[in-house]
Short mmCIF file of C-alpha atoms and ligand atoms in Angstrom, two decimals:
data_model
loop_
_atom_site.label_atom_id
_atom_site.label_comp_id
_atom_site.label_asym_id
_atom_site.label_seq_id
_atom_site.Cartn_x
_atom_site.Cartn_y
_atom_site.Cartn_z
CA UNK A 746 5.68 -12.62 -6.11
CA UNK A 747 3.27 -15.14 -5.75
CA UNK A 748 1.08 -14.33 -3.19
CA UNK A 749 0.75 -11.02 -4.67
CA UNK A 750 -0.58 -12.50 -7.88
CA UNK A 751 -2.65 -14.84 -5.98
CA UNK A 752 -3.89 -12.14 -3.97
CA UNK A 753 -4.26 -9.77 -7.60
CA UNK A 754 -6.49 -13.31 -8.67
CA UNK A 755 -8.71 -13.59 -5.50
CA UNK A 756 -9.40 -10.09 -6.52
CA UNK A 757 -9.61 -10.33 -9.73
CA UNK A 758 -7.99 -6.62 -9.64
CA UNK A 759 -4.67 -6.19 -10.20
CA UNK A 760 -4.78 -2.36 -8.89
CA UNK A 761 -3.19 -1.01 -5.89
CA UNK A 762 -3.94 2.06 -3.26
CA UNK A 763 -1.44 4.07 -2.65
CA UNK A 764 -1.60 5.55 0.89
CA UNK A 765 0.24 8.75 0.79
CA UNK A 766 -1.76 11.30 3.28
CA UNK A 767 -0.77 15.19 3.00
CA UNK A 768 -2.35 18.11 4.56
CA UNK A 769 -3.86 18.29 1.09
CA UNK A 770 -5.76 15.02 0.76
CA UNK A 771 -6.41 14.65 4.43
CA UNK A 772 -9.27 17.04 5.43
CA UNK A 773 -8.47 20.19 7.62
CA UNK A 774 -11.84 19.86 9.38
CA UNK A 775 -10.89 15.90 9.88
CA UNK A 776 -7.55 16.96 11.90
CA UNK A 777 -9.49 19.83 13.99
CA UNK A 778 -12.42 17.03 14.86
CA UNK A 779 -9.69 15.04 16.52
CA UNK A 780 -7.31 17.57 17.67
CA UNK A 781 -8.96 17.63 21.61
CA UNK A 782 -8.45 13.66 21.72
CA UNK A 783 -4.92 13.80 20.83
CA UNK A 784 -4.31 16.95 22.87
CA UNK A 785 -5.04 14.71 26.41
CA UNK A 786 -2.43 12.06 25.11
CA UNK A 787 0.77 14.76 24.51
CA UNK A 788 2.04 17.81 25.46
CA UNK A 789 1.98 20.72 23.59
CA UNK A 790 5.33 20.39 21.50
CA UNK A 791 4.51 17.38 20.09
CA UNK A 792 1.06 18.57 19.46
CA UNK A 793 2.03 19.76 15.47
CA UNK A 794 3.02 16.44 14.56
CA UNK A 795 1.16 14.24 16.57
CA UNK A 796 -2.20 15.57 15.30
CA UNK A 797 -1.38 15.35 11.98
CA UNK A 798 -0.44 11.84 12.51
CA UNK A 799 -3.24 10.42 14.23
CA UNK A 800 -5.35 12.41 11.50
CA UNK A 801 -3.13 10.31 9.01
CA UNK A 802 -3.92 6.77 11.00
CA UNK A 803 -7.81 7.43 11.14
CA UNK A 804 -7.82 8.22 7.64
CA UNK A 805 -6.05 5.73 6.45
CA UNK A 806 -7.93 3.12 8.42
CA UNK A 807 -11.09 4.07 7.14
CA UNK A 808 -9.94 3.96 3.64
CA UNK A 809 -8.25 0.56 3.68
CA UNK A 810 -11.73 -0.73 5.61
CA UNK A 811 -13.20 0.82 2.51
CA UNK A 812 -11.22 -0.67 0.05
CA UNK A 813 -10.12 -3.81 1.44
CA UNK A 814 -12.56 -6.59 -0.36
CA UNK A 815 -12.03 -4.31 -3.85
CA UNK A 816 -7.93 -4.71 -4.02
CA UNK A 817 -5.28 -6.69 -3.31
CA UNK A 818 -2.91 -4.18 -2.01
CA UNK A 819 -2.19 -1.56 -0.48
CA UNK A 820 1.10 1.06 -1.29
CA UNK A 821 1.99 3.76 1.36
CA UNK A 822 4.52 5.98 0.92
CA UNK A 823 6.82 6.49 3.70
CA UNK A 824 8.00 9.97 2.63
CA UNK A 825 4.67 11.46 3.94
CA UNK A 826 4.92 10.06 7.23
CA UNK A 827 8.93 10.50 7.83
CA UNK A 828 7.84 14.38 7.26
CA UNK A 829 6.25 14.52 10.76
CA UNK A 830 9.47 12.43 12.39
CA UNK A 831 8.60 9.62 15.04
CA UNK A 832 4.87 10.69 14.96
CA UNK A 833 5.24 9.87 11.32
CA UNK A 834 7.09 6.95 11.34
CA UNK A 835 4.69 5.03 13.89
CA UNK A 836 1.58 6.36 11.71
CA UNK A 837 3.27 4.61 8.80
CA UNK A 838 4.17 1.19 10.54
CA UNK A 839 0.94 1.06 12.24
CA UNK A 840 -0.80 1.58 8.77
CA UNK A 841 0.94 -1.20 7.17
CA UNK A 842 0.23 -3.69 10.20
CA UNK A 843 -3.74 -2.51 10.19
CA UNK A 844 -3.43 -2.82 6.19
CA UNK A 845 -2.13 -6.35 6.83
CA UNK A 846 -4.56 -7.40 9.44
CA UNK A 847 -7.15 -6.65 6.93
CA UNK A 848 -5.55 -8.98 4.74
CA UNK A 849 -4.19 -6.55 2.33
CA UNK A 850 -0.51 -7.34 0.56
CA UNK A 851 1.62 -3.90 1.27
CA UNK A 852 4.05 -2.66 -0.58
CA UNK A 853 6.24 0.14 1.37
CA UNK A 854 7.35 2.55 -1.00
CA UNK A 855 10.87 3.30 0.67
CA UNK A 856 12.53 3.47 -2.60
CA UNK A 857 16.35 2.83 -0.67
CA UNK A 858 19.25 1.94 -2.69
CA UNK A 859 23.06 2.41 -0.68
CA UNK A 860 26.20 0.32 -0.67
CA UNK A 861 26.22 -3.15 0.67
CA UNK A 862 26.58 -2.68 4.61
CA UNK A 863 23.72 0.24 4.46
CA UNK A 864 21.75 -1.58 2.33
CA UNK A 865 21.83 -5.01 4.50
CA UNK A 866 20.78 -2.63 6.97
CA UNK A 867 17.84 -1.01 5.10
CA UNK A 868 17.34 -4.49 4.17
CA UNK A 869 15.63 -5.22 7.26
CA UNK A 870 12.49 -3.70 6.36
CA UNK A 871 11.88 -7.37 4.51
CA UNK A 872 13.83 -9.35 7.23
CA UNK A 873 13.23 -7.71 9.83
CA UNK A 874 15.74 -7.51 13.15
CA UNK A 875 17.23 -9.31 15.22
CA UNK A 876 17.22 -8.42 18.74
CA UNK A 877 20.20 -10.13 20.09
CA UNK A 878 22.78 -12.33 17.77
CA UNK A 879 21.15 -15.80 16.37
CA UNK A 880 17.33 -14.88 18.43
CA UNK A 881 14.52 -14.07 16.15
CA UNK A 882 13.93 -11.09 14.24
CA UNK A 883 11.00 -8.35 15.02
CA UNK A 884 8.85 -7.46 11.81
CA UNK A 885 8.88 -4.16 12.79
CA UNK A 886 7.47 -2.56 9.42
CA UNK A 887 4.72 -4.98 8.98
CA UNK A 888 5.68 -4.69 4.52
CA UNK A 889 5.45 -8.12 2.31
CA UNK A 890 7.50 -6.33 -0.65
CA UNK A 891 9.59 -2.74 -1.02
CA UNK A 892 10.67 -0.32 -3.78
CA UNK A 893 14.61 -0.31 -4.34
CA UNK A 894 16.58 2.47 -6.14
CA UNK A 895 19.47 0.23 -8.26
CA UNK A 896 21.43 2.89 -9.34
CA UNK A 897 24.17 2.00 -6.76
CA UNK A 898 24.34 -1.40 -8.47
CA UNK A 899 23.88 -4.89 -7.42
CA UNK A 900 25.62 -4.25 -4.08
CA UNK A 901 22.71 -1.86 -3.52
CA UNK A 902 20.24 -4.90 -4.21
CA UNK A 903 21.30 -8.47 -3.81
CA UNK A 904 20.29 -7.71 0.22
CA UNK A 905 16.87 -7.10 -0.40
CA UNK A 906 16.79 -10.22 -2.96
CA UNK A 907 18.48 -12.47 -0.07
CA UNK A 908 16.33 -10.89 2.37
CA UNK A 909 13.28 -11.29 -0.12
CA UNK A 910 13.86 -14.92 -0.55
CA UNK A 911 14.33 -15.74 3.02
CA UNK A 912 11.38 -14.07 4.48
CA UNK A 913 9.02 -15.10 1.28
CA UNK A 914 8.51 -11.11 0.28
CA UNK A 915 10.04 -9.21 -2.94
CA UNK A 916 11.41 -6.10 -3.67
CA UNK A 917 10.54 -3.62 -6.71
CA UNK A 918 13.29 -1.57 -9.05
CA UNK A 919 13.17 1.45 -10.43
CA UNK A 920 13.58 0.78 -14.34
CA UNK A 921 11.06 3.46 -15.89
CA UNK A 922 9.81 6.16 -13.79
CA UNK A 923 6.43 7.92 -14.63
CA UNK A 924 7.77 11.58 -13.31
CA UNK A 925 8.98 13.89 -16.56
CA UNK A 926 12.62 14.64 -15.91
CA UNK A 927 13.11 10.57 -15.73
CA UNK A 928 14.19 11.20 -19.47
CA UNK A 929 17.09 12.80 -18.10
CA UNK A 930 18.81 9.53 -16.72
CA UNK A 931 16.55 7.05 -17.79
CA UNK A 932 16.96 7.90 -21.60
CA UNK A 933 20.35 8.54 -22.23
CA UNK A 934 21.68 6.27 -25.20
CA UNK A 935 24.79 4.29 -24.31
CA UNK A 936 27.85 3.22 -26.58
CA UNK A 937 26.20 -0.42 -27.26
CA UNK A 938 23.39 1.55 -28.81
CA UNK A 939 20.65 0.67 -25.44
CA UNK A 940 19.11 3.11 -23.35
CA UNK A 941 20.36 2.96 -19.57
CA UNK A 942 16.85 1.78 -18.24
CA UNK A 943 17.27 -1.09 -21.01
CA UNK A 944 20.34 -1.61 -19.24
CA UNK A 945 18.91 -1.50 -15.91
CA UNK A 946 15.96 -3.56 -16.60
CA UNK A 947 18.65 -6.64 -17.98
CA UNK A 948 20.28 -5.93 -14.71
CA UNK A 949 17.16 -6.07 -12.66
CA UNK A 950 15.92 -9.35 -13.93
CA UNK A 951 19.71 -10.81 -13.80
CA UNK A 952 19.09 -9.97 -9.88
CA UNK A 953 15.69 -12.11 -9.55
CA UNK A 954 16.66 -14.70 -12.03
CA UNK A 955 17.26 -17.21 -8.99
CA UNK A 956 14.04 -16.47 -7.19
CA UNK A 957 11.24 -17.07 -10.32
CA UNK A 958 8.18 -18.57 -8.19
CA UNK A 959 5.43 -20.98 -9.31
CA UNK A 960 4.08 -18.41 -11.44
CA UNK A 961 6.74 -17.59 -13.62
CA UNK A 962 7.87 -14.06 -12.08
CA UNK A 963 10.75 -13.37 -9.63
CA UNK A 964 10.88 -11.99 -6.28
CA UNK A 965 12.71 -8.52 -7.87
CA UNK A 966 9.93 -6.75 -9.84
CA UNK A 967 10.06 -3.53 -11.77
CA UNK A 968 8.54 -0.01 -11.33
CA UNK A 969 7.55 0.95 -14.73
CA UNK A 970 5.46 3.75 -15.03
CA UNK A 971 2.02 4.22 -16.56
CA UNK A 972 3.39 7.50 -18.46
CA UNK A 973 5.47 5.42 -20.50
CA UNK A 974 3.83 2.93 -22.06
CA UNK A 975 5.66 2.16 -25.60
CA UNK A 976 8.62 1.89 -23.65
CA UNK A 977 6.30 -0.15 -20.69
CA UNK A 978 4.94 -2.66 -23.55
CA UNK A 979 8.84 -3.06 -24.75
CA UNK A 980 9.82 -4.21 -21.64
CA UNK A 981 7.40 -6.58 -20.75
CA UNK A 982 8.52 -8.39 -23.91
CA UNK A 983 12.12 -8.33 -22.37
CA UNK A 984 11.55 -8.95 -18.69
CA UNK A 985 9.28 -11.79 -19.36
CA UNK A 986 10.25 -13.18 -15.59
CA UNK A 987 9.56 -9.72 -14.00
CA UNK A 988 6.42 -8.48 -12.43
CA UNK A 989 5.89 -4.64 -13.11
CA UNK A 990 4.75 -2.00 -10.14
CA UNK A 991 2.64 0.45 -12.53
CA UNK A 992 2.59 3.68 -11.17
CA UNK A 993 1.34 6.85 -12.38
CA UNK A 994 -2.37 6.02 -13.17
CA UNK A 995 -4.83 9.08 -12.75
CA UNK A 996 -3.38 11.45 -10.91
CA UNK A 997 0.14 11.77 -13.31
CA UNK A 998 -1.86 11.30 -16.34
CA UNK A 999 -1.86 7.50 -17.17
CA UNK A 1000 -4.81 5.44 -18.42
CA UNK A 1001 -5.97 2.18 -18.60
CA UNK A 1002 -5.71 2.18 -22.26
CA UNK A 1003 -1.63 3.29 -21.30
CA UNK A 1004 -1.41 0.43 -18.85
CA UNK A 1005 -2.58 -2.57 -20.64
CA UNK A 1006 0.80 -3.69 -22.70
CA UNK A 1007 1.93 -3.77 -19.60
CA UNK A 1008 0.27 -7.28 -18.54
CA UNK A 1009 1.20 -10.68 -20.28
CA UNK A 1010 -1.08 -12.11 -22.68
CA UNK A 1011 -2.57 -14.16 -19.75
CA UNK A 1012 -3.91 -10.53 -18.02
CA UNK A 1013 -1.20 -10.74 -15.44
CA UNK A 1014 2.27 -9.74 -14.86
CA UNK A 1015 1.51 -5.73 -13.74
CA UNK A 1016 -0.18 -4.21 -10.77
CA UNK A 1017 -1.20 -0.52 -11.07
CA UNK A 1018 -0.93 1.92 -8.88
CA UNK A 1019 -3.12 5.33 -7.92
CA UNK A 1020 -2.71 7.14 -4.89
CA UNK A 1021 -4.23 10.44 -5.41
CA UNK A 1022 -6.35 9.21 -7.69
CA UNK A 1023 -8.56 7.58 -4.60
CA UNK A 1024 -7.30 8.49 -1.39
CA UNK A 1025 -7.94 12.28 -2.71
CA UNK A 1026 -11.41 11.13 -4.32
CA UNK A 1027 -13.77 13.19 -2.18
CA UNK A 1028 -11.91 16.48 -2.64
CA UNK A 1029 -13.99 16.24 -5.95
CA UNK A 1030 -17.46 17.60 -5.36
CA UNK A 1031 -17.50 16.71 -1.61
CA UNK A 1032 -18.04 19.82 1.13
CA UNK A 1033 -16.90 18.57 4.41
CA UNK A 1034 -18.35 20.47 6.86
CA UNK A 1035 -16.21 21.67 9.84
CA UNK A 1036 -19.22 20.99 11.90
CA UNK A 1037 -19.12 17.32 10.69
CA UNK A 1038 -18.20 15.05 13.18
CA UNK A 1039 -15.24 12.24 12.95
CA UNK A 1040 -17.46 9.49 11.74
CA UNK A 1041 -19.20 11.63 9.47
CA UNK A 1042 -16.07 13.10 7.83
CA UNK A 1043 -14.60 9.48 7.37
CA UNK A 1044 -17.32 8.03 5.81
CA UNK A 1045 -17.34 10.84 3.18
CA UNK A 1046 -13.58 9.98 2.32
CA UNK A 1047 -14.35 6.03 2.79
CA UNK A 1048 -17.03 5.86 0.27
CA UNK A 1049 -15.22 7.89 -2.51
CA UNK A 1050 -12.10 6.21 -1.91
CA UNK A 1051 -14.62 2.92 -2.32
CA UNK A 1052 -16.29 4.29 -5.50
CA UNK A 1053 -12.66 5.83 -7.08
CA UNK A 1054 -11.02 2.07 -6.35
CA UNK A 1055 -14.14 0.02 -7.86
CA UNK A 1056 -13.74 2.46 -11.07
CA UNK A 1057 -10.17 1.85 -11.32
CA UNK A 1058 -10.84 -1.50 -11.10
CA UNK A 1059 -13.62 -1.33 -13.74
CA UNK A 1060 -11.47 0.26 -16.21
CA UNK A 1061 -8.71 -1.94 -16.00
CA UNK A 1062 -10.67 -5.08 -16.14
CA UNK A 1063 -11.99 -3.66 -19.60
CA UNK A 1064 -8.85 -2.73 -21.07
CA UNK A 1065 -7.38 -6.17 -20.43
CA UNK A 1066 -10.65 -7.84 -21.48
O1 LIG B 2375 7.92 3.68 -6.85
C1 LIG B 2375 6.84 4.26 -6.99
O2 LIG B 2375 5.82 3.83 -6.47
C2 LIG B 2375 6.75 5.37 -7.94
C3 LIG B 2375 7.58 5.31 -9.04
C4 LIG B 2375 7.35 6.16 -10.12
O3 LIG B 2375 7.98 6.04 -11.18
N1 LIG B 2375 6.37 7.08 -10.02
C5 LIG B 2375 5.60 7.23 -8.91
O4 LIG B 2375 4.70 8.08 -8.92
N2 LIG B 2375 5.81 6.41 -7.83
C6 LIG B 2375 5.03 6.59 -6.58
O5 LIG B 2375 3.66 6.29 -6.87
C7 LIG B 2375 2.80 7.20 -6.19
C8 LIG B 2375 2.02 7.98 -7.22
O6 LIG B 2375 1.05 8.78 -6.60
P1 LIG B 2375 -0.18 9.42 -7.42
O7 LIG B 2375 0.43 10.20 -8.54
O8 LIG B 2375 -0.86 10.28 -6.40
O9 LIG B 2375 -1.03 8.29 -7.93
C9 LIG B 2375 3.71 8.04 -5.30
O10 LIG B 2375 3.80 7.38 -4.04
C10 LIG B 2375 5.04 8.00 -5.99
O11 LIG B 2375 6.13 8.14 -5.08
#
C-alpha cells in the first residue's frame, strides 16, 4: 500500500475516480459524433459494441486528463466494459494503461474470489503472465491493486496476497459493502456473539499481516463502504494494519461527514471512492448539443468531472481537518 498512500500524500487527496462508463453517463450525442470514425475501422457486426467502446476510451481519457493532477487514483470497473465483450475488455485495459501513463495509481474493480487453481489464475491480473514456462510475464491489465470477494476463504485470497507481494501491488476485500441488501450476509450474528463481516475483517487482516509496508498498512486492504459508517469507524479501530477502499460517496448516499472515522488519527488509512458522483457530473445542468462536435462534447464532461473531483476533494479535506 505504500505507493498508494504516497501517491494519496503528493495529492494531498485521498479520493478516488471511479471509471465506470454506461450508456447513461456517457453522452448519446458523444457516441453519434464518433460513430463515422469507428465505422471505417470495422464492419458492421461489430459496429454495436465497438462504438460504444471507443465512446467509452475517449471519455474516459478526457476525464482522467481532467482529473489527473487533482487525485491519486483512478477505479474502473470492469463490469461496464466486459458488457460489450472484447470491444469492452480492450476499452478497459487500455484505460488503465492511459490512467497509468498519466501517473495515476488504478485500482481494477474485478471483485474475483474462486478456489485456489482459479484464483492463481485470476491472480494474474497483479502478476501478470507468463508467456512460456520460467520467461517473463506480460502486464496485460496495466492495475497496481484489485478488489477480491473472500467469501470462498483464504484459498480464494492468499494468490492475490503472493501475487501482491511479488509484483509490489495489493489487493482489496470485501468486509462492509455500501449496497442495502449487504445486511443480509454481512450482518448475520454468529454463535461467538460477532457479526460475519467482524469475522471477515479478522480474517482479512490475518491475510496481509505478513505484507505491513513502511507505513504501517498491509498489501490486503478492505472495502468498507461509506453507507456504513458506525460500523466503518468500528473497524478501523480493529484493522489498525488495514487500509480501507471507501466506496459509496455521493452517488449511494455517503458523505464526508460519513467517511471521516474512517481515516486514522493521522488523516490517513482510507481512500474514497465516487464514480457517478464525477464521471456523471455534467448530466447536471449541462445540454450537450448533438450538433456539438467531439472536442466540444469532451470538454463539457472534462471540466465537470474536474470541478465534481476538486469538490470531493474539498469536502474531504474539511472533514478530516
Ligand atoms: O468494491 C467496490 O468498489 C464497491 C464495493 C461496495 O461495497 N460498493 C460499491 O459501490 N463498490 C463499487 O464502487 C462504485 C460505486 O459507484 P458510484 O455509486 O457511482 O459512486 C461501483 O464501481 C461499485 O461497483
Amino acid at each position: 500500500m505504500d505507493r498508494l498512500i504516497d501517491a494519496i500524500e503528493a495529492a494531498d487527496n485521498p479520493s478516488v475516480v471511479g471509471l465506470d462508463p454506461t450508456p447513461h453517463v456517457v453522452p448519446d450525442c458523444l457516441v453519434t459524433a464518433l460513430e463515422p470514425e469507428v465505422a471505417r475501422e470495422v464492419d458492421a457486426s461489430e459496429l454495436p459494441t465497438e462504438r460504444l467502446a471507443v465512446a467509452y476510451m475517449e471519455f474516459n481519457r478526457a476525464i482522467i486528463d481532467a482529473i489527473a493532477d487533482v487525485v491519486p487514483a483512478v477505479k474502473p470497473q470492469i463490469a461496464m466494459y466486459e458488457a460489450l465483450g472484447p470491444a469492452g475488455l480492450d476499452a478497459y485495459a487500455m484505460t488503465c494503461g492511459y490512467a497509468r501513463s498519466r501517473g495515476l495509481y488504478v485500482i481494477g474493480d474485478v471483485k474475483r474470489g474462486d478456489i485456489g487453481s482459479t484464483a492463481q489464475a485470476y491472480a494474474a491480473h497483479l502478476s501478470g503472465l507468463p508467456v512460456s514456462p520460467g520467461g517473463d510475464a506480460i502486464d496485460v491489465w496495466h492495475e497496481d491493486a484489485v478488489t477480491v470477494n473472500p467469501y470462498l476463504g483464504s484459498d480464494g485470497i492468499i494468490p492475490f496476497v503472493t501475487a501482491a507481494r511479488d509484483h509490489d501491488k495489493d489487493a482489496f476485500a470485501l468486509v462492509r459493502t455500501s449496497n442495502p441488501s449487504s445486511d443480509d450476509v454481512q450482518e448475520c450474528l454468529l454463535q461467538d456473539g460477532h457479526r460475519l463481516y467482524e469475522h471477515v475483517a479478522d480474517l482479512v487482516s490475518d491475510w496481509g499481516s505478513d505484507t505491513i509496508g513502511d507505513h504501517g498498512y498491509s498489501r490486503l486492504g478492505a472495502v468498507v463502504g461509506a453507507t456504513h459508517s458506525d460500523e466503518g469507524a468500528r473497524l478501523r479501530r480493529r484493522m489498525p494494519h488495514t487500509f480501507f477502499l471507501v466506496p459509496g460517496y455521493g452517488a449511494q448516499g455517503g458523505t464526508a461527514h460519513d467517511i471521516a472515522p474512517m481515516f486514522d488519527d493521522r488523516g490517513s488509512g482510507a481512500i474514497v471512492n465516487s464514480s457517478r458522483g464525477i464521471i456523471g457530473a455534467w448530466r447536471h445542468g449541462q445540454t450537450l448539443d448533438p450538433s456539438m462536435g467531439v472536442e466540444e462534447i469532451l470538454a463539457v464532461v472534462s471540466r465537470c468531472a474536474r470541478e465534481a473531483a476538486i469538490s470531493m476533494r474539498d469536502e474531504i479535506r474539511a472533514a478530516l481537518a
